[in-house]
Amino acid sequence: MFIAEALANKGESKLILRPRRFGKSLNMSMLKAFLEIGSPKALFNGLAIEEQHGLCDEHQGKHPVIFLSFKSITGSDFPEALDELALIISREADRLSIGDGCPELKPSENAVFARMSEKQADKNDVKSSILLMSMALHRRYGKKAIVLIDEYDAPINQSFQMKYYEEMILLFRGLLGQALKGNPFVEFAVLTGILRISKESIFSGVNNISVYSALDEEYSAHFGFTEGEVAAMLSYYSLEGRMADMKEYYDGYRMGAYKMFNPWSVVRQCSRMLVRKNAEPEKFWVNTATNDLTREMLMSDGLEALSSIEDLITGGTVEKGISILAAYRDLIDANDSDAVWEMLFMAGYLTWVRKTGDEMYELRAPNLEVRSALRKDALSWAMSAMPIGKGKADELYAALLAGEAEKAEAIINDLLESVLSVKDGVVVHGSFTVKQERHYHLIVTALLACSNWEAASEAESGDGYLDTLCTNRDANAAIIIEEKFMKKGDDDERLLAEAQKAIDQIIEKRYAKRVEGYKTIVAVGITYASRKCKIIIKRLK
C-alpha cells in the first residue's frame, strides 16, 4: 500500500527519510515495477494494491520512470565520485535507450551520455543529465516522467567523510535543481535517504518537495515490520516461540503512529533460525554501520556526551532537540552536538518516545542490538581518547589471576587519576551519582577490553546481572567483577569491607554459573571512592 500512498498526491515530490536497512530500496524498486511502462502486471497478482482497481487502471504500467540509486558511490575524492555518479546515470540512460543515437535528443545532447559512460563527463554534463532524460521520455511517450532516486544522500555522506563535501554539495544543488525545479517533463519525484541536507540548499527553489521522517504519520506503516507482521512471519516458519528474542533485539522503533521492528535484522535472524531453530540472536544491523557519528559527538563533548550514551546503553532516555534539519556543516563549523544527536536519530541509533516541547523529544536506543552498538562505540572512543593500552590491560589480568590485589589497585588508580577530573562531573566530595558510577564502570571496562579477553557488561548469570564478565578461551579462565561505590572520606578498612560484600554477592547470586565450564574462575570485588579503589580477589575454581 506504499504505492497507493505515494500516488495520493501526484503533484508533490517526496523525500522519505529512514535509517539504513529499513526497506527504502525495496519499496522504490516496487514503485518502479508498478509504474513503469512495460512492467509485467503479474508481479502484483494477489497483493493488496490489486484491490485498488481505479488506481491500477490509471497508473499500473502507464508511466516512463527514471530510477537511480546512489548508494554505491564510494569515491575517495571528488573526481572519482563524479565518474561514479556519471556512470550510474549513464547506465540508466542506456536502460531507457537514451544517449546512443536517441531520436528524441539532439546529437549534442546524446553526447552528454556518451561522455558520462566513458568517464569523460564534466560537472555540467552530470547536472543536466536527469533533465535531458526526462525530456527524451516525454517526447517519446507524450507523458511526464516520474523520477525515483534511492539513497540520494549517500554521495554527500561519503564526501563528508573523505573531505570533498563542498564540491559535492554544489554538484547536487545543480543536479537536483535542474531535475526538479520547474522541470516541465517531470510529473513528480520520490527520493529516499537517511538525512535531509537542508541548510546547504540542495533543494533550493524546489518548492513542491515534502519531507517525511520517522516523526511523521505519512508512510509510517511502510518502512519496517509491525509486530503483527513479525508474528505472521514467525508463525509461517513455525518459530512462534522466538518472538521474545525478536522484540528484545530488533523491536522498539517508533515510526509516526507505528512501533516497528528493524526488517533487515528480522529477516536475517529468521533465515538463521530456519537452519538452526535455537540460534541465538545476532547483531546484524549494527555490523553494517560505522561509528563516525558517535565518535564525532564523543570527541566534541567528551565525558558529558559519554554520560548520555551511558544512559542510553542501560535503557534510559535523553531529551534532545530534533528538527530533521541536520546539516553536516554544523559538525564542521560549529561543533554543534545537537546536530550529531539529530543525525544519530535519523541514522536509527535512537528512536523517539514522545514530544516534550518545541522540537524537543525524549529519545532512547530502540533495542538490545543498538544498545550494544552504542556501547561498542563508547568503548572504542574511550580506548582511543584515554591513556589505555593492551600492555596495561594484560598487566591487570595477570594481577587478577595471580591474586595480586595491590598491583591491580595501582593499575586502576593510575588510570582513574589520569582520566577523571572535577570538570568531568566526577565528585570530589559527597556520594556518587548513578551517572558518575557509570563513568568509572565504562573507563575500567574500556581498559579490560584492550586485550585478548572478552569483556561484557551487565551479563546475565545465576540469579541476576553481574557488573562485568571477562573470559579468555585460550587461557580457559573467567573473571567475574562486581563494583561498589562509596564516599571519598571512607578509609581503606571500610572500602575493603564493601569489596568483600561484592565477593559475597558474586557467590550468593551464583554469578559463576554462566562460566562454570572454565578451568579457572576468579571473583573480584572493587570499591571506588573518588579517584581511588580497593580490591579483594577470591579464586572460586
PDB file of C-alpha atoms in Angstrom, residues 138-328:
ATOM      1  CA  HIS A 138       8.341  12.992 -22.573  1.00  0.00           C
ATOM      2  CA  ARG A 139       8.935  13.335 -26.289  1.00  0.00           C
ATOM      3  CA  ARG A 140       8.834   9.551 -26.753  1.00  0.00           C
ATOM      4  CA  TYR A 141       5.685   8.761 -24.778  1.00  0.00           C
ATOM      5  CA  GLY A 142       3.905  12.091 -24.584  1.00  0.00           C
ATOM      6  CA  LYS A 143       3.863  11.692 -20.787  1.00  0.00           C
ATOM      7  CA  LYS A 144       5.803  13.296 -17.997  1.00  0.00           C
ATOM      8  CA  ALA A 145       8.393  11.092 -16.313  1.00  0.00           C
ATOM      9  CA  ILE A 146       8.419  10.013 -12.699  1.00  0.00           C
ATOM     10  CA  VAL A 147      11.858  10.298 -11.068  1.00  0.00           C
ATOM     11  CA  LEU A 148      12.860   7.843  -8.318  1.00  0.00           C
ATOM     12  CA  ILE A 149      16.177   8.449  -6.535  1.00  0.00           C
ATOM     13  CA  ASP A 150      17.186   5.964  -3.855  1.00  0.00           C
ATOM     14  CA  GLU A 151      19.776   6.852  -1.170  1.00  0.00           C
ATOM     15  CA  TYR A 152      20.173  10.345  -2.579  1.00  0.00           C
ATOM     16  CA  ASP A 153      22.393  11.423   0.345  1.00  0.00           C
ATOM     17  CA  ALA A 154      24.927   8.561   0.183  1.00  0.00           C
ATOM     18  CA  PRO A 155      27.376  10.541  -2.015  1.00  0.00           C
ATOM     19  CA  ILE A 156      27.124  13.515   0.337  1.00  0.00           C
ATOM     20  CA  ASN A 157      27.851  11.370   3.383  1.00  0.00           C
ATOM     21  CA  GLN A 158      30.862   9.898   1.580  1.00  0.00           C
ATOM     22  CA  SER A 159      32.093  13.341   0.574  1.00  0.00           C
ATOM     23  CA  PHE A 160      31.868  14.496   4.178  1.00  0.00           C
ATOM     24  CA  GLN A 161      33.943  11.559   5.375  1.00  0.00           C
ATOM     25  CA  MET A 162      36.528  11.991   2.587  1.00  0.00           C
ATOM     26  CA  LYS A 163      36.782  15.805   2.747  1.00  0.00           C
ATOM     27  CA  TYR A 164      35.341  16.898  -0.610  1.00  0.00           C
ATOM     28  CA  TYR A 165      31.996  17.910   0.797  1.00  0.00           C
ATOM     29  CA  GLU A 166      31.707  21.445  -0.640  1.00  0.00           C
ATOM     30  CA  GLU A 167      32.245  20.254  -4.218  1.00  0.00           C
ATOM     31  CA  MET A 168      29.616  17.531  -3.858  1.00  0.00           C
ATOM     32  CA  ILE A 169      27.071  19.950  -2.387  1.00  0.00           C
ATOM     33  CA  LEU A 170      27.459  22.285  -5.384  1.00  0.00           C
ATOM     34  CA  LEU A 171      27.118  19.366  -7.804  1.00  0.00           C
ATOM     35  CA  PHE A 172      23.912  18.090  -6.185  1.00  0.00           C
ATOM     36  CA  ARG A 173      22.417  21.543  -5.998  1.00  0.00           C
ATOM     37  CA  GLY A 174      22.740  21.752  -9.771  1.00  0.00           C
ATOM     38  CA  LEU A 175      21.669  18.142 -10.469  1.00  0.00           C
ATOM     39  CA  LEU A 176      18.511  18.186  -8.343  1.00  0.00           C
ATOM     40  CA  GLY A 177      17.762  21.804  -9.191  1.00  0.00           C
ATOM     41  CA  GLN A 178      17.618  21.106 -12.924  1.00  0.00           C
ATOM     42  CA  ALA A 179      15.799  17.794 -12.423  1.00  0.00           C
ATOM     43  CA  LEU A 180      13.086  19.017 -10.055  1.00  0.00           C
ATOM     44  CA  LYS A 181      12.888  22.805 -10.109  1.00  0.00           C
ATOM     45  CA  GLY A 182      10.219  23.741 -12.627  1.00  0.00           C
ATOM     46  CA  ASN A 183      11.071  20.832 -14.910  1.00  0.00           C
ATOM     47  CA  PRO A 184       8.057  20.589 -17.282  1.00  0.00           C
ATOM     48  CA  PHE A 185       8.937  16.985 -18.188  1.00  0.00           C
ATOM     49  CA  VAL A 186       8.654  15.512 -14.671  1.00  0.00           C
ATOM     50  CA  GLU A 187       5.333  14.534 -13.059  1.00  0.00           C
ATOM     51  CA  PHE A 188       6.781  14.151  -9.579  1.00  0.00           C
ATOM     52  CA  ALA A 189       9.749  12.615  -7.796  1.00  0.00           C
ATOM     53  CA  VAL A 190      10.235  10.286  -4.840  1.00  0.00           C
ATOM     54  CA  LEU A 191      13.598  10.362  -3.081  1.00  0.00           C
ATOM     55  CA  THR A 192      14.787   8.313  -0.138  1.00  0.00           C
ATOM     56  CA  GLY A 193      17.696   8.829   2.192  1.00  0.00           C
ATOM     57  CA  ILE A 194      18.809   8.953   5.786  1.00  0.00           C
ATOM     58  CA  LEU A 195      19.354  12.703   6.248  1.00  0.00           C
ATOM     59  CA  ARG A 196      17.779  15.832   4.881  1.00  0.00           C
ATOM     60  CA  ILE A 197      20.637  18.022   3.742  1.00  0.00           C
ATOM     61  CA  SER A 198      18.737  21.240   4.307  1.00  0.00           C
ATOM     62  CA  LYS A 199      20.923  24.140   5.268  1.00  0.00           C
ATOM     63  CA  GLU A 200      23.174  23.580   2.269  1.00  0.00           C
ATOM     64  CA  SER A 201      20.204  24.442  -0.019  1.00  0.00           C
ATOM     65  CA  ILE A 202      20.450  21.319  -2.163  1.00  0.00           C
ATOM     66  CA  PHE A 203      16.718  21.693  -2.752  1.00  0.00           C
ATOM     67  CA  SER A 204      16.861  25.438  -3.231  1.00  0.00           C
ATOM     68  CA  GLY A 205      13.913  26.502  -5.345  1.00  0.00           C
ATOM     69  CA  VAL A 206      12.272  23.050  -5.327  1.00  0.00           C
ATOM     70  CA  ASN A 207       9.081  24.404  -3.793  1.00  0.00           C
ATOM     71  CA  ASN A 208       6.924  21.315  -4.084  1.00  0.00           C
ATOM     72  CA  ILE A 209       9.108  18.822  -2.199  1.00  0.00           C
ATOM     73  CA  SER A 210       7.742  17.499   1.090  1.00  0.00           C
ATOM     74  CA  VAL A 211       9.902  15.755   3.678  1.00  0.00           C
ATOM     75  CA  TYR A 212       8.685  12.781   5.727  1.00  0.00           C
ATOM     76  CA  SER A 213      10.777  11.437   8.597  1.00  0.00           C
ATOM     77  CA  ALA A 214      10.159   8.957  11.407  1.00  0.00           C
ATOM     78  CA  LEU A 215       8.413  11.797  13.267  1.00  0.00           C
ATOM     79  CA  ASP A 216       5.628  11.987  10.667  1.00  0.00           C
ATOM     80  CA  GLU A 217       2.459   9.933  10.288  1.00  0.00           C
ATOM     81  CA  GLU A 218       2.718   9.684   6.496  1.00  0.00           C
ATOM     82  CA  TYR A 219       4.320   6.498   5.139  1.00  0.00           C
ATOM     83  CA  SER A 220       4.976   5.313   8.698  1.00  0.00           C
ATOM     84  CA  ALA A 221       3.482   1.840   8.119  1.00  0.00           C
ATOM     85  CA  HIS A 222       5.538   1.047   5.035  1.00  0.00           C
ATOM     86  CA  PHE A 223       9.174   1.012   6.201  1.00  0.00           C
ATOM     87  CA  GLY A 224       9.993  -1.708   8.721  1.00  0.00           C
ATOM     88  CA  PHE A 225       7.842  -4.545  10.096  1.00  0.00           C
ATOM     89  CA  THR A 226       4.985  -4.169  12.562  1.00  0.00           C
ATOM     90  CA  GLU A 227       4.658  -6.623  15.430  1.00  0.00           C
ATOM     91  CA  GLY A 228       1.783  -8.311  13.612  1.00  0.00           C
ATOM     92  CA  GLU A 229       3.915  -8.794  10.508  1.00  0.00           C
ATOM     93  CA  VAL A 230       6.783 -10.293  12.518  1.00  0.00           C
ATOM     94  CA  ALA A 231       4.360 -12.598  14.341  1.00  0.00           C
ATOM     95  CA  ALA A 232       2.918 -13.734  10.989  1.00  0.00           C
ATOM     96  CA  MET A 233       6.419 -14.422   9.653  1.00  0.00           C
ATOM     97  CA  LEU A 234       7.402 -16.459  12.710  1.00  0.00           C
ATOM     98  CA  SER A 235       4.125 -18.387  12.547  1.00  0.00           C
ATOM     99  CA  TYR A 236       4.646 -19.163   8.849  1.00  0.00           C
ATOM    100  CA  TYR A 237       8.017 -20.744   9.652  1.00  0.00           C
ATOM    101  CA  SER A 238       6.826 -22.425  12.908  1.00  0.00           C
ATOM    102  CA  LEU A 239       9.076 -20.171  15.013  1.00  0.00           C
ATOM    103  CA  GLU A 240       6.401 -18.699  17.300  1.00  0.00           C
ATOM    104  CA  GLY A 241       8.472 -19.331  20.416  1.00  0.00           C
ATOM    105  CA  ARG A 242      11.173 -16.854  19.303  1.00  0.00           C
ATOM    106  CA  MET A 243       9.054 -13.687  19.459  1.00  0.00           C
ATOM    107  CA  ALA A 244      10.578 -12.564  22.772  1.00  0.00           C
ATOM    108  CA  ASP A 245      14.074 -12.595  21.251  1.00  0.00           C
ATOM    109  CA  MET A 246      12.878 -10.666  18.218  1.00  0.00           C
ATOM    110  CA  LYS A 247      11.327  -7.984  20.412  1.00  0.00           C
ATOM    111  CA  GLU A 248      14.380  -7.647  22.672  1.00  0.00           C
ATOM    112  CA  TYR A 249      16.913  -7.380  19.857  1.00  0.00           C
ATOM    113  CA  TYR A 250      15.122  -5.811  16.874  1.00  0.00           C
ATOM    114  CA  ASP A 251      11.923  -4.044  18.024  1.00  0.00           C
ATOM    115  CA  GLY A 252      11.451  -0.620  19.560  1.00  0.00           C
ATOM    116  CA  TYR A 253      11.465   1.866  16.680  1.00  0.00           C
ATOM    117  CA  ARG A 254       8.682   4.412  16.545  1.00  0.00           C
ATOM    118  CA  MET A 255       7.737   5.496  13.034  1.00  0.00           C
ATOM    119  CA  GLY A 256       4.917   8.020  13.187  1.00  0.00           C
ATOM    120  CA  ALA A 257       1.958   6.169  14.680  1.00  0.00           C
ATOM    121  CA  TYR A 258       3.576   2.724  14.437  1.00  0.00           C
ATOM    122  CA  LYS A 259       6.011   0.712  16.523  1.00  0.00           C
ATOM    123  CA  MET A 260       8.345  -1.057  14.142  1.00  0.00           C
ATOM    124  CA  PHE A 261      10.958  -3.806  14.019  1.00  0.00           C
ATOM    125  CA  ASN A 262      14.174  -3.471  12.034  1.00  0.00           C
ATOM    126  CA  PRO A 263      13.264  -5.500   8.906  1.00  0.00           C
ATOM    127  CA  TRP A 264      16.844  -6.293   7.885  1.00  0.00           C
ATOM    128  CA  SER A 265      17.685  -7.901  11.218  1.00  0.00           C
ATOM    129  CA  VAL A 266      14.367  -9.765  11.462  1.00  0.00           C
ATOM    130  CA  VAL A 267      14.816 -11.351   8.024  1.00  0.00           C
ATOM    131  CA  ARG A 268      18.444 -12.281   8.707  1.00  0.00           C
ATOM    132  CA  GLN A 269      17.603 -13.857  12.072  1.00  0.00           C
ATOM    133  CA  CYS A 270      14.645 -15.771  10.624  1.00  0.00           C
ATOM    134  CA  SER A 271      16.954 -17.112   7.925  1.00  0.00           C
ATOM    135  CA  ARG A 272      19.396 -18.353  10.581  1.00  0.00           C
ATOM    136  CA  MET A 273      16.644 -19.945  12.666  1.00  0.00           C
ATOM    137  CA  LEU A 274      15.398 -21.900   9.666  1.00  0.00           C
ATOM    138  CA  VAL A 275      18.805 -23.582   9.575  1.00  0.00           C
ATOM    139  CA  ARG A 276      19.128 -23.906  13.370  1.00  0.00           C
ATOM    140  CA  LYS A 277      15.907 -23.300  15.263  1.00  0.00           C
ATOM    141  CA  ASN A 278      17.594 -22.403  18.570  1.00  0.00           C
ATOM    142  CA  ALA A 279      20.123 -19.983  17.005  1.00  0.00           C
ATOM    143  CA  GLU A 280      20.903 -17.113  19.368  1.00  0.00           C
ATOM    144  CA  PRO A 281      20.027 -13.614  18.089  1.00  0.00           C
ATOM    145  CA  GLU A 282      22.855 -11.807  16.346  1.00  0.00           C
ATOM    146  CA  LYS A 283      23.553  -8.120  15.827  1.00  0.00           C
ATOM    147  CA  PHE A 284      23.101  -7.776  12.067  1.00  0.00           C
ATOM    148  CA  TRP A 285      22.176  -4.111  11.592  1.00  0.00           C
ATOM    149  CA  VAL A 286      25.000  -2.716  13.715  1.00  0.00           C
ATOM    150  CA  ASN A 287      27.569  -4.646  11.711  1.00  0.00           C
ATOM    151  CA  THR A 288      26.592  -2.636   8.614  1.00  0.00           C
ATOM    152  CA  ALA A 289      27.088   0.684  10.446  1.00  0.00           C
ATOM    153  CA  THR A 290      30.055   2.942  11.162  1.00  0.00           C
ATOM    154  CA  ASN A 291      30.705   4.684  14.450  1.00  0.00           C
ATOM    155  CA  ASP A 292      31.638   8.047  12.881  1.00  0.00           C
ATOM    156  CA  LEU A 293      28.639   9.940  14.322  1.00  0.00           C
ATOM    157  CA  THR A 294      29.124   8.617  17.840  1.00  0.00           C
ATOM    158  CA  ARG A 295      32.826   9.330  17.648  1.00  0.00           C
ATOM    159  CA  GLU A 296      32.172  12.922  16.492  1.00  0.00           C
ATOM    160  CA  MET A 297      29.907  13.502  19.478  1.00  0.00           C
ATOM    161  CA  LEU A 298      32.296  11.974  21.997  1.00  0.00           C
ATOM    162  CA  MET A 299      35.274  13.861  20.578  1.00  0.00           C
ATOM    163  CA  SER A 300      33.478  17.207  20.914  1.00  0.00           C
ATOM    164  CA  ASP A 301      31.731  16.685  24.275  1.00  0.00           C
ATOM    165  CA  GLY A 302      33.886  14.050  25.979  1.00  0.00           C
ATOM    166  CA  LEU A 303      32.571  12.640  29.238  1.00  0.00           C
ATOM    167  CA  GLU A 304      29.481  14.859  29.072  1.00  0.00           C
ATOM    168  CA  ALA A 305      28.337  13.077  25.905  1.00  0.00           C
ATOM    169  CA  LEU A 306      29.557   9.805  27.385  1.00  0.00           C
ATOM    170  CA  SER A 307      27.115  10.280  30.249  1.00  0.00           C
ATOM    171  CA  SER A 308      24.188  10.462  27.801  1.00  0.00           C
ATOM    172  CA  ILE A 309      25.471   7.444  25.887  1.00  0.00           C
ATOM    173  CA  GLU A 310      25.684   5.513  29.160  1.00  0.00           C
ATOM    174  CA  ASP A 311      22.080   6.422  29.973  1.00  0.00           C
ATOM    175  CA  LEU A 312      21.033   5.024  26.600  1.00  0.00           C
ATOM    176  CA  ILE A 313      23.131   1.868  26.960  1.00  0.00           C
ATOM    177  CA  THR A 314      21.366   0.998  30.207  1.00  0.00           C
ATOM    178  CA  GLY A 315      17.890   1.519  28.752  1.00  0.00           C
ATOM    179  CA  GLY A 316      17.393   5.137  29.832  1.00  0.00           C
ATOM    180  CA  THR A 317      16.320   8.165  27.804  1.00  0.00           C
ATOM    181  CA  VAL A 318      17.732  11.569  26.891  1.00  0.00           C
ATOM    182  CA  GLU A 319      15.925  14.756  25.901  1.00  0.00           C
ATOM    183  CA  LYS A 320      17.296  16.480  22.795  1.00  0.00           C
ATOM    184  CA  GLY A 321      16.249  18.873  20.060  1.00  0.00           C
ATOM    185  CA  ILE A 322      15.294  17.125  16.807  1.00  0.00           C
ATOM    186  CA  SER A 323      14.323  19.252  13.831  1.00  0.00           C
ATOM    187  CA  ILE A 324      15.333  16.849  10.974  1.00  0.00           C
ATOM    188  CA  LEU A 325      17.268  19.821   9.590  1.00  0.00           C
ATOM    189  CA  ALA A 326      20.615  18.286  10.466  1.00  0.00           C
ATOM    190  CA  ALA A 327      23.480  19.580   8.375  1.00  0.00           C
ATOM    191  CA  TYR A 328      26.977  18.174   8.038  1.00  0.00           C
TER     192      TYR A 328
END
